Tab-separated table of C-alpha atoms in Angstrom:
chain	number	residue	atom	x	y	z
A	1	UNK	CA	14.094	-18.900	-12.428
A	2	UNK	CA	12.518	-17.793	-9.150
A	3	UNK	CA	10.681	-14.100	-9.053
A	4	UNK	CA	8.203	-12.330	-6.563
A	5	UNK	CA	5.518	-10.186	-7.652
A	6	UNK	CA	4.221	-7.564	-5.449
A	7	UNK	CA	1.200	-5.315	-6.254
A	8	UNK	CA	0.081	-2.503	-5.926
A	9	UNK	CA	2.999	-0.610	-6.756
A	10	UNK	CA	1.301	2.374	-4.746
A	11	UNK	CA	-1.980	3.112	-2.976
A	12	UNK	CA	-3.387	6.405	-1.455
A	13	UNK	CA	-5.908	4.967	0.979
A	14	UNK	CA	-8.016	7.216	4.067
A	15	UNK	CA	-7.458	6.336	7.380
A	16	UNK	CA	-9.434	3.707	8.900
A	17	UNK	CA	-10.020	1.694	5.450
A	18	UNK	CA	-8.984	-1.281	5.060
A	19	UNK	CA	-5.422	-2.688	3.593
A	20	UNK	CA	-4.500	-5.700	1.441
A	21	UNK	CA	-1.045	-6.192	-0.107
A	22	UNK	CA	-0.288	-9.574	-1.973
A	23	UNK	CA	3.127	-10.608	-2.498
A	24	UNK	CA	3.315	-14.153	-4.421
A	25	UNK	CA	7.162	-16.154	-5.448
A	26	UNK	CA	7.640	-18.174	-8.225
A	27	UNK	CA	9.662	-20.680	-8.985
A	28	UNK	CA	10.449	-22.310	-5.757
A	29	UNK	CA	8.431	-24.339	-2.654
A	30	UNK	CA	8.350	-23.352	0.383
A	31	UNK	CA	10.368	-20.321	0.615
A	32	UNK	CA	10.484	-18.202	3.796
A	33	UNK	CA	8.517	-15.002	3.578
A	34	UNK	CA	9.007	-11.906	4.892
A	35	UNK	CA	7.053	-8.613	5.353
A	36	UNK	CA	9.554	-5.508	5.954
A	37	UNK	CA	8.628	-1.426	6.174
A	38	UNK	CA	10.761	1.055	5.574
A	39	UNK	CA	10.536	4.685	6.677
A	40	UNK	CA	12.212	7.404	5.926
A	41	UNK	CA	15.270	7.811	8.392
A	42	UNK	CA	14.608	4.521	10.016
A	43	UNK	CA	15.718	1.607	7.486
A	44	UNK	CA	13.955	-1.717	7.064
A	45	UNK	CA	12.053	-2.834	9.835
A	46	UNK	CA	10.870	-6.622	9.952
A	47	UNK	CA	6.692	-6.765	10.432
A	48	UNK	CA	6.089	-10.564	9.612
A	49	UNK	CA	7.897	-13.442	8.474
A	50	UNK	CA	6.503	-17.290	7.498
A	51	UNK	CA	8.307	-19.939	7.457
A	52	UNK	CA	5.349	-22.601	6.078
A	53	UNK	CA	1.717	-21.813	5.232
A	54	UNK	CA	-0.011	-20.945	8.330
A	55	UNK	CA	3.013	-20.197	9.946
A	56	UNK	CA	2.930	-16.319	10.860
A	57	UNK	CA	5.625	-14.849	13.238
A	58	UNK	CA	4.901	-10.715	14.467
A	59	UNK	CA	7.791	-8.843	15.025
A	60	UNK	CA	6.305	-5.650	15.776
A	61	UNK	CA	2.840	-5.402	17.457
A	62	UNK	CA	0.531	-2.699	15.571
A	63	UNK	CA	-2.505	-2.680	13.714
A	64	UNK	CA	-1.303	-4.868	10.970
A	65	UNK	CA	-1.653	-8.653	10.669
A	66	UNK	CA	-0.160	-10.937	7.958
A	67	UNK	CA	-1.179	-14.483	6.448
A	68	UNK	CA	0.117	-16.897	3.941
A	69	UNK	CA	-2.705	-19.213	2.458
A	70	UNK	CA	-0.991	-20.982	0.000
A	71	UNK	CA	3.011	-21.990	0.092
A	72	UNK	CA	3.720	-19.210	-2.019
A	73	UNK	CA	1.446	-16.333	-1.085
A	74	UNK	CA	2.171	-14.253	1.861
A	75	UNK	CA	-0.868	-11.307	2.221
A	76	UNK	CA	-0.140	-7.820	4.318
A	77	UNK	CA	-3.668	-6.934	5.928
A	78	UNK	CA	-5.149	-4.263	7.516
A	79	UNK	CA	-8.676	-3.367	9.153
A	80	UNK	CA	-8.630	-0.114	9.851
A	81	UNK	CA	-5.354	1.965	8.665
A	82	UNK	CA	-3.314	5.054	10.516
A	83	UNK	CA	-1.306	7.696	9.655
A	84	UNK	CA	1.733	6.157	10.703
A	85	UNK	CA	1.055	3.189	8.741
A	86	UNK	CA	2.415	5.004	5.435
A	87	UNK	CA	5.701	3.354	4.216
A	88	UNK	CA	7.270	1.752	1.637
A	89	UNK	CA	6.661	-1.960	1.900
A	90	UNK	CA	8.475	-4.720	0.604
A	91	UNK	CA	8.192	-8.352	0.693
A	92	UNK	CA	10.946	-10.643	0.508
A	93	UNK	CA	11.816	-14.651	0.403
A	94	UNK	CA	14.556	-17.152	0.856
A	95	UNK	CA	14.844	-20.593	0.694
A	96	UNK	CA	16.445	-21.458	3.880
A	97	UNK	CA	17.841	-19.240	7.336
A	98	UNK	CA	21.356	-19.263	5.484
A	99	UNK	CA	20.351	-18.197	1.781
A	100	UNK	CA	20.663	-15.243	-0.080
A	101	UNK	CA	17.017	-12.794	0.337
A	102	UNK	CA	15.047	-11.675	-2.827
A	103	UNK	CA	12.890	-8.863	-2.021
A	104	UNK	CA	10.042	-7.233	-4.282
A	105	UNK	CA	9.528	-4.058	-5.778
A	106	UNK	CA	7.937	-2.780	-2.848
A	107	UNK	CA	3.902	-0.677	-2.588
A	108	UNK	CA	4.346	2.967	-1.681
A	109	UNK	CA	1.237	3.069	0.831
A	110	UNK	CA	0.101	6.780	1.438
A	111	UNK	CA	-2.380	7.301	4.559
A	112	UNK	CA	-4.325	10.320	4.100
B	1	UNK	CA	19.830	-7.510	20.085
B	2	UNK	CA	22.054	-6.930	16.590
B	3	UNK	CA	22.842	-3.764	15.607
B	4	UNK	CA	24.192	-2.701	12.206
B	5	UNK	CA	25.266	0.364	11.455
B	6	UNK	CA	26.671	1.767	7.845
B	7	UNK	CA	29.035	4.934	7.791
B	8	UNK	CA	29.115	7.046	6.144
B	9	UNK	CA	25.329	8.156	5.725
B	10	UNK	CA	26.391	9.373	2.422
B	11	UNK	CA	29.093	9.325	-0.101
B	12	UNK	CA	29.554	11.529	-2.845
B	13	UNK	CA	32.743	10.496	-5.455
B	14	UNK	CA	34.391	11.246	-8.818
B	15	UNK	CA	33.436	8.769	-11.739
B	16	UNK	CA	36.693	6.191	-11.651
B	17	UNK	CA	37.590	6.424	-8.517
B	18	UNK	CA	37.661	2.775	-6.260
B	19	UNK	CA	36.022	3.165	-3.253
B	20	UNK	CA	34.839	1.504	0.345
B	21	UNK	CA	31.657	1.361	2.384
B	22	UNK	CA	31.384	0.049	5.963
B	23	UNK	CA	29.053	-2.095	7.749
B	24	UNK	CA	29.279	-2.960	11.199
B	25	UNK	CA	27.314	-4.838	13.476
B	26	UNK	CA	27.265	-5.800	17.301
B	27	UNK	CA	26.589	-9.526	17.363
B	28	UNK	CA	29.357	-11.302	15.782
B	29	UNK	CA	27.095	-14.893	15.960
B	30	UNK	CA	25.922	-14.471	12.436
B	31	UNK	CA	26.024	-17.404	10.019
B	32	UNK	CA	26.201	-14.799	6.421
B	33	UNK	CA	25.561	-11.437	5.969
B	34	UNK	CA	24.185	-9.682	2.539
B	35	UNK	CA	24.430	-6.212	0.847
B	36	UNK	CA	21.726	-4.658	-1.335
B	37	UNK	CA	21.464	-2.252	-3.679
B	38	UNK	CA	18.673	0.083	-3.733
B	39	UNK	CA	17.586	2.790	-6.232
B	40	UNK	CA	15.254	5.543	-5.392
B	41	UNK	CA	11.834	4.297	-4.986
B	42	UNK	CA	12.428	0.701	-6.011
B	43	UNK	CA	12.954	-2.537	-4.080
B	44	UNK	CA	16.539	-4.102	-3.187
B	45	UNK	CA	18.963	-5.387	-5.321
B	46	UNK	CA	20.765	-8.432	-3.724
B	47	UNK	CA	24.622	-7.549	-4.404
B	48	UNK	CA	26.282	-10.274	-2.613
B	49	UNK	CA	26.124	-12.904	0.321
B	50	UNK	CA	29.028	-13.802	2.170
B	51	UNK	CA	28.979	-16.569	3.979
B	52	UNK	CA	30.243	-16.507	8.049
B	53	UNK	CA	33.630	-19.013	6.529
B	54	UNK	CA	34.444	-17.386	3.572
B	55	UNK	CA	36.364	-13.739	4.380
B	56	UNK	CA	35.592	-12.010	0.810
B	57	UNK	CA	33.190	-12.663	-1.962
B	58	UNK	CA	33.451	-11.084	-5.307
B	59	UNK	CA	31.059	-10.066	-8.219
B	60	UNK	CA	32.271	-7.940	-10.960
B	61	UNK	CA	33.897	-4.639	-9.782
B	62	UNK	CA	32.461	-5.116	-6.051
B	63	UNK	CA	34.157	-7.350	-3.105
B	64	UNK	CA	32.365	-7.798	-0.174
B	65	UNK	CA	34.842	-8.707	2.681
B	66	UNK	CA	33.534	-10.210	6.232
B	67	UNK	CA	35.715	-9.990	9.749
B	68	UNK	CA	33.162	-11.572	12.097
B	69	UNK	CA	35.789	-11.451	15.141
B	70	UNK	CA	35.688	-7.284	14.602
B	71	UNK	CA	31.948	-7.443	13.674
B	72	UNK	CA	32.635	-5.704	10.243
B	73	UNK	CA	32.332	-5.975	6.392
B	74	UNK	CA	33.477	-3.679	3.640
B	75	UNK	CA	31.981	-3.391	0.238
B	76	UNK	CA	34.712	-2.373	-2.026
B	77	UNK	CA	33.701	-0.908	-5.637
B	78	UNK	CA	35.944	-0.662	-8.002
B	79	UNK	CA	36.328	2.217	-10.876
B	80	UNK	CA	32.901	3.395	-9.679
B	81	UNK	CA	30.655	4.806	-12.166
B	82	UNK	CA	27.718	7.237	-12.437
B	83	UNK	CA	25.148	3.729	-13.028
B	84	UNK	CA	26.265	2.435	-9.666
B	85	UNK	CA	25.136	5.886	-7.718
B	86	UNK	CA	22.258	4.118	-5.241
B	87	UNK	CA	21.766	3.806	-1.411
B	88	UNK	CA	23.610	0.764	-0.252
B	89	UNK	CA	22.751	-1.917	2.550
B	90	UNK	CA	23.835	-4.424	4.424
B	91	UNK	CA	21.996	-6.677	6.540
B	92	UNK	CA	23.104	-9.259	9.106
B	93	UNK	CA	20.742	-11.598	11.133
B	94	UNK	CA	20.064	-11.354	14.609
B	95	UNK	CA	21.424	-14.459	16.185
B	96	UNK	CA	20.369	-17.884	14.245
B	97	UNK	CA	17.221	-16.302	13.934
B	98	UNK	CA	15.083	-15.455	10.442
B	99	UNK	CA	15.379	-12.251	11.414
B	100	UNK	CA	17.736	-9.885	9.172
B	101	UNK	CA	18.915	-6.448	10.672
B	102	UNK	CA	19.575	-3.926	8.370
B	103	UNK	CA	22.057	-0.841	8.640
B	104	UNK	CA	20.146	2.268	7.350
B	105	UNK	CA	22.247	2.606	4.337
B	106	UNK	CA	25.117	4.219	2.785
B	107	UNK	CA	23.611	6.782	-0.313
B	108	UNK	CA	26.759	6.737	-3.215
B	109	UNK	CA	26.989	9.347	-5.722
B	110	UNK	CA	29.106	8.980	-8.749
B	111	UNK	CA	29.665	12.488	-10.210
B	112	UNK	CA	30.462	12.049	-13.980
Protein backbone atom coordinates (compact mmCIF):
# COMPACT_ATOMS: atom_id res chain seq x y z
CA UNK A 1 0.00 0.00 0.00
CA UNK A 2 1.06 3.56 -0.83
CA UNK A 3 2.09 6.03 2.30
CA UNK A 4 3.96 9.49 2.57
CA UNK A 5 6.22 10.29 5.26
CA UNK A 6 6.78 13.78 6.24
CA UNK A 7 9.33 14.93 8.88
CA UNK A 8 9.82 16.97 11.09
CA UNK A 9 6.65 16.84 12.73
CA UNK A 10 7.55 20.44 14.16
CA UNK A 11 10.46 22.88 14.12
CA UNK A 12 11.05 26.20 16.05
CA UNK A 13 13.61 27.82 13.78
CA UNK A 14 14.98 31.96 14.05
CA UNK A 15 14.36 34.04 11.34
CA UNK A 16 16.71 34.16 8.58
CA UNK A 17 17.96 30.35 9.05
CA UNK A 18 17.58 28.18 6.76
CA UNK A 19 14.51 25.56 6.05
CA UNK A 20 14.39 21.96 4.78
CA UNK A 21 11.24 19.81 4.87
CA UNK A 22 11.33 16.27 3.15
CA UNK A 23 8.25 14.65 2.21
CA UNK A 24 8.94 11.08 0.46
CA UNK A 25 5.67 8.43 -1.02
CA UNK A 26 5.83 4.97 -1.08
CA UNK A 27 4.43 2.59 -2.89
CA UNK A 28 3.75 4.14 -6.18
CA UNK A 29 5.89 5.88 -9.38
CA UNK A 30 5.54 8.90 -10.35
CA UNK A 31 2.93 10.42 -8.30
CA UNK A 32 2.14 14.16 -8.47
CA UNK A 33 3.42 16.13 -5.53
CA UNK A 34 2.21 18.84 -3.87
CA UNK A 35 3.41 21.41 -1.26
CA UNK A 36 0.29 23.18 0.58
CA UNK A 37 0.34 25.82 3.84
CA UNK A 38 -2.20 26.34 5.92
CA UNK A 39 -2.81 29.30 8.21
CA UNK A 40 -4.94 29.91 10.63
CA UNK A 41 -8.20 31.58 9.14
CA UNK A 42 -7.00 31.17 5.63
CA UNK A 43 -7.30 27.29 4.64
CA UNK A 44 -4.86 25.41 2.43
CA UNK A 45 -2.99 27.37 0.15
CA UNK A 46 -1.07 25.55 -2.81
CA UNK A 47 3.00 26.62 -2.70
CA UNK A 48 4.43 23.93 -5.19
CA UNK A 49 3.34 21.07 -7.06
CA UNK A 50 5.56 18.38 -9.41
CA UNK A 51 4.34 16.54 -11.73
CA UNK A 52 7.88 14.47 -12.70
CA UNK A 53 11.33 14.88 -11.13
CA UNK A 54 12.60 18.18 -12.03
CA UNK A 55 9.37 19.36 -12.74
CA UNK A 56 8.59 22.29 -10.15
CA UNK A 57 5.48 24.55 -10.69
CA UNK A 58 5.25 27.99 -8.00
CA UNK A 59 2.00 28.97 -7.18
CA UNK A 60 2.74 31.63 -4.87
CA UNK A 61 5.94 33.75 -5.23
CA UNK A 62 7.79 34.16 -1.68
CA UNK A 63 10.89 33.22 -0.20
CA UNK A 64 10.37 29.56 -0.51
CA UNK A 65 11.51 27.26 -3.33
CA UNK A 66 10.73 23.52 -3.76
CA UNK A 67 12.56 20.49 -5.60
CA UNK A 68 11.98 16.88 -6.23
CA UNK A 69 15.32 14.89 -6.88
CA UNK A 70 14.20 11.60 -7.08
CA UNK A 71 10.49 10.39 -8.43
CA UNK A 72 9.39 10.11 -5.05
CA UNK A 73 10.95 12.89 -3.01
CA UNK A 74 9.60 16.31 -3.15
CA UNK A 75 11.93 18.80 -0.62
CA UNK A 76 10.35 22.32 0.86
CA UNK A 77 13.49 24.75 1.07
CA UNK A 78 14.26 27.80 2.47
CA UNK A 79 17.40 30.26 2.66
CA UNK A 80 16.63 32.64 4.86
CA UNK A 81 13.10 32.25 6.82
CA UNK A 82 10.34 35.11 7.97
CA UNK A 83 7.90 35.53 10.35
CA UNK A 84 5.17 34.97 8.13
CA UNK A 85 6.59 31.84 6.97
CA UNK A 86 5.15 29.94 10.19
CA UNK A 87 2.37 27.44 9.18
CA UNK A 88 1.36 24.17 9.20
CA UNK A 89 2.70 22.42 6.15
CA UNK A 90 1.59 19.49 4.46
CA UNK A 91 2.60 17.58 1.53
CA UNK A 92 0.40 15.65 -0.54
CA UNK A 93 0.38 13.16 -3.80
CA UNK A 94 -1.82 11.63 -6.41
CA UNK A 95 -1.39 9.52 -9.11
CA UNK A 96 -3.01 11.33 -11.86
CA UNK A 97 -5.09 15.11 -12.27
CA UNK A 98 -8.38 12.97 -11.64
CA UNK A 99 -7.33 10.75 -8.50
CA UNK A 100 -8.10 10.84 -5.08
CA UNK A 101 -5.07 13.21 -2.91
CA UNK A 102 -3.14 11.64 0.08
CA UNK A 103 -1.67 14.25 2.13
CA UNK A 104 0.95 13.85 5.11
CA UNK A 105 0.91 14.52 8.59
CA UNK A 106 1.98 17.89 8.10
CA UNK A 107 5.47 20.01 10.13
CA UNK A 108 4.22 22.70 12.47
CA UNK A 109 7.04 25.35 11.47
CA UNK A 110 7.34 28.12 14.23
CA UNK A 111 9.42 31.39 13.14
CA UNK A 112 10.74 33.06 16.07
CA UNK B 1 -10.41 31.63 -10.54
CA UNK B 2 -12.43 28.73 -8.31
CA UNK B 3 -13.77 29.56 -5.29
CA UNK B 4 -15.05 27.17 -2.62
CA UNK B 5 -16.66 28.08 0.15
CA UNK B 6 -18.05 25.70 3.21
CA UNK B 7 -21.00 27.00 5.49
CA UNK B 8 -21.38 26.84 8.14
CA UNK B 9 -17.88 27.81 9.74
CA UNK B 10 -18.92 25.63 12.52
CA UNK B 11 -21.35 23.07 13.62
CA UNK B 12 -22.04 22.00 16.93
CA UNK B 13 -24.74 18.74 17.24
CA UNK B 14 -26.25 16.14 19.60
CA UNK B 15 -24.59 12.57 19.43
CA UNK B 16 -27.25 10.61 16.91
CA UNK B 17 -28.41 13.11 15.16
CA UNK B 18 -27.90 12.88 10.90
CA UNK B 19 -26.61 15.82 9.66
CA UNK B 20 -25.39 18.01 6.38
CA UNK B 21 -22.41 20.15 5.46
CA UNK B 22 -22.15 22.36 2.35
CA UNK B 23 -19.57 23.03 -0.12
CA UNK B 24 -19.88 25.29 -2.86
CA UNK B 25 -17.75 26.43 -5.46
CA UNK B 26 -17.80 28.99 -8.46
CA UNK B 27 -16.38 27.08 -11.40
CA UNK B 28 -18.60 24.31 -12.24
CA UNK B 29 -15.67 22.85 -14.95
CA UNK B 30 -14.34 20.45 -12.41
CA UNK B 31 -13.66 16.83 -13.37
CA UNK B 32 -14.09 15.35 -9.20
CA UNK B 33 -14.12 16.98 -6.16
CA UNK B 34 -12.87 15.44 -2.58
CA UNK B 35 -13.69 15.97 1.17
CA UNK B 36 -11.21 15.57 4.02
CA UNK B 37 -11.26 15.07 7.35
CA UNK B 38 -9.01 16.84 9.60
CA UNK B 39 -8.32 16.53 13.36
CA UNK B 40 -6.67 19.17 15.37
CA UNK B 41 -3.11 19.42 14.55
CA UNK B 42 -2.87 16.47 12.19
CA UNK B 43 -2.87 16.12 8.40
CA UNK B 44 -6.12 15.32 6.18
CA UNK B 45 -8.06 12.44 6.10
CA UNK B 46 -9.32 11.70 2.50
CA UNK B 47 -13.21 10.95 3.14
CA UNK B 48 -14.41 10.57 -0.30
CA UNK B 49 -13.94 11.49 -4.11
CA UNK B 50 -16.73 11.96 -6.26
CA UNK B 51 -16.25 11.88 -9.53
CA UNK B 52 -17.81 14.98 -12.01
CA UNK B 53 -20.49 11.73 -13.55
CA UNK B 54 -21.39 10.11 -10.62
CA UNK B 55 -24.07 12.46 -8.40
CA UNK B 56 -23.40 10.68 -4.84
CA UNK B 57 -20.71 8.51 -3.45
CA UNK B 58 -21.03 6.64 -0.26
CA UNK B 59 -18.68 5.29 2.55
CA UNK B 60 -20.09 4.05 5.71
CA UNK B 61 -22.45 6.55 7.47
CA UNK B 62 -21.23 9.56 5.09
CA UNK B 63 -22.65 10.39 1.37
CA UNK B 64 -21.04 12.83 -0.48
CA UNK B 65 -23.48 14.18 -3.18
CA UNK B 66 -22.17 16.44 -6.30
CA UNK B 67 -24.61 19.02 -8.45
CA UNK B 68 -21.98 20.49 -10.77
CA UNK B 69 -24.80 22.54 -12.78
CA UNK B 70 -25.51 24.46 -9.10
CA UNK B 71 -21.76 24.30 -8.23
CA UNK B 72 -22.52 22.37 -4.92
CA UNK B 73 -21.88 19.16 -2.85
CA UNK B 74 -23.25 18.02 0.46
CA UNK B 75 -21.59 15.70 2.86
CA UNK B 76 -24.29 13.95 4.66
CA UNK B 77 -23.33 12.03 8.07
CA UNK B 78 -25.39 9.85 9.37
CA UNK B 79 -26.14 9.07 13.32
CA UNK B 80 -23.12 11.32 13.98
CA UNK B 81 -21.03 10.50 16.84
CA UNK B 82 -18.64 12.18 19.31
CA UNK B 83 -15.37 10.20 17.16
CA UNK B 84 -16.45 11.99 14.02
CA UNK B 85 -16.21 15.70 15.79
CA UNK B 86 -13.22 17.23 13.28
CA UNK B 87 -12.97 20.24 10.85
CA UNK B 88 -14.24 19.14 7.51
CA UNK B 89 -13.06 20.06 3.83
CA UNK B 90 -13.75 19.97 0.59
CA UNK B 91 -11.66 20.76 -2.23
CA UNK B 92 -12.41 21.18 -5.94
CA UNK B 93 -9.78 21.94 -8.71
CA UNK B 94 -9.43 25.01 -10.46
CA UNK B 95 -10.24 24.29 -14.04
CA UNK B 96 -8.36 21.00 -15.52
CA UNK B 97 -5.59 22.20 -13.69
CA UNK B 98 -3.41 20.24 -10.71
CA UNK B 99 -4.43 22.77 -8.74
CA UNK B 100 -7.04 21.85 -5.82
CA UNK B 101 -9.01 24.78 -4.08
CA UNK B 102 -10.00 24.21 -0.79
CA UNK B 103 -13.07 25.71 1.22
CA UNK B 104 -11.74 26.76 4.70
CA UNK B 105 -13.63 24.13 6.47
CA UNK B 106 -16.65 23.26 8.32
CA UNK B 107 -15.46 22.47 12.37
CA UNK B 108 -18.31 19.53 13.65
CA UNK B 109 -18.87 18.92 17.18
CA UNK B 110 -20.63 15.88 18.39
CA UNK B 111 -21.79 16.57 21.99
CA UNK B 112 -22.19 13.13 23.74
Amino acid sequence: SQTIHQWPATLVQPVGSPLSLECTVEGTSNPNLYWYRQAAGRGLQLLFYSVGIGQISSEVPQNLSASRPQDRQFILSSKKLLLSDSGFYLCAWRVGRGTEAFFGQGTRLTVV
Amino acid sequence: KQEVTQIPAALSVPEGENLVLNCSFTDSAIYNLQWFRQDPGKGLTSLLLIQSSQREQTSGRLNASLDKSSGRSTLYIAASQPGDSATYLCAAPQGGSEKLVFGKGTKLTVNP
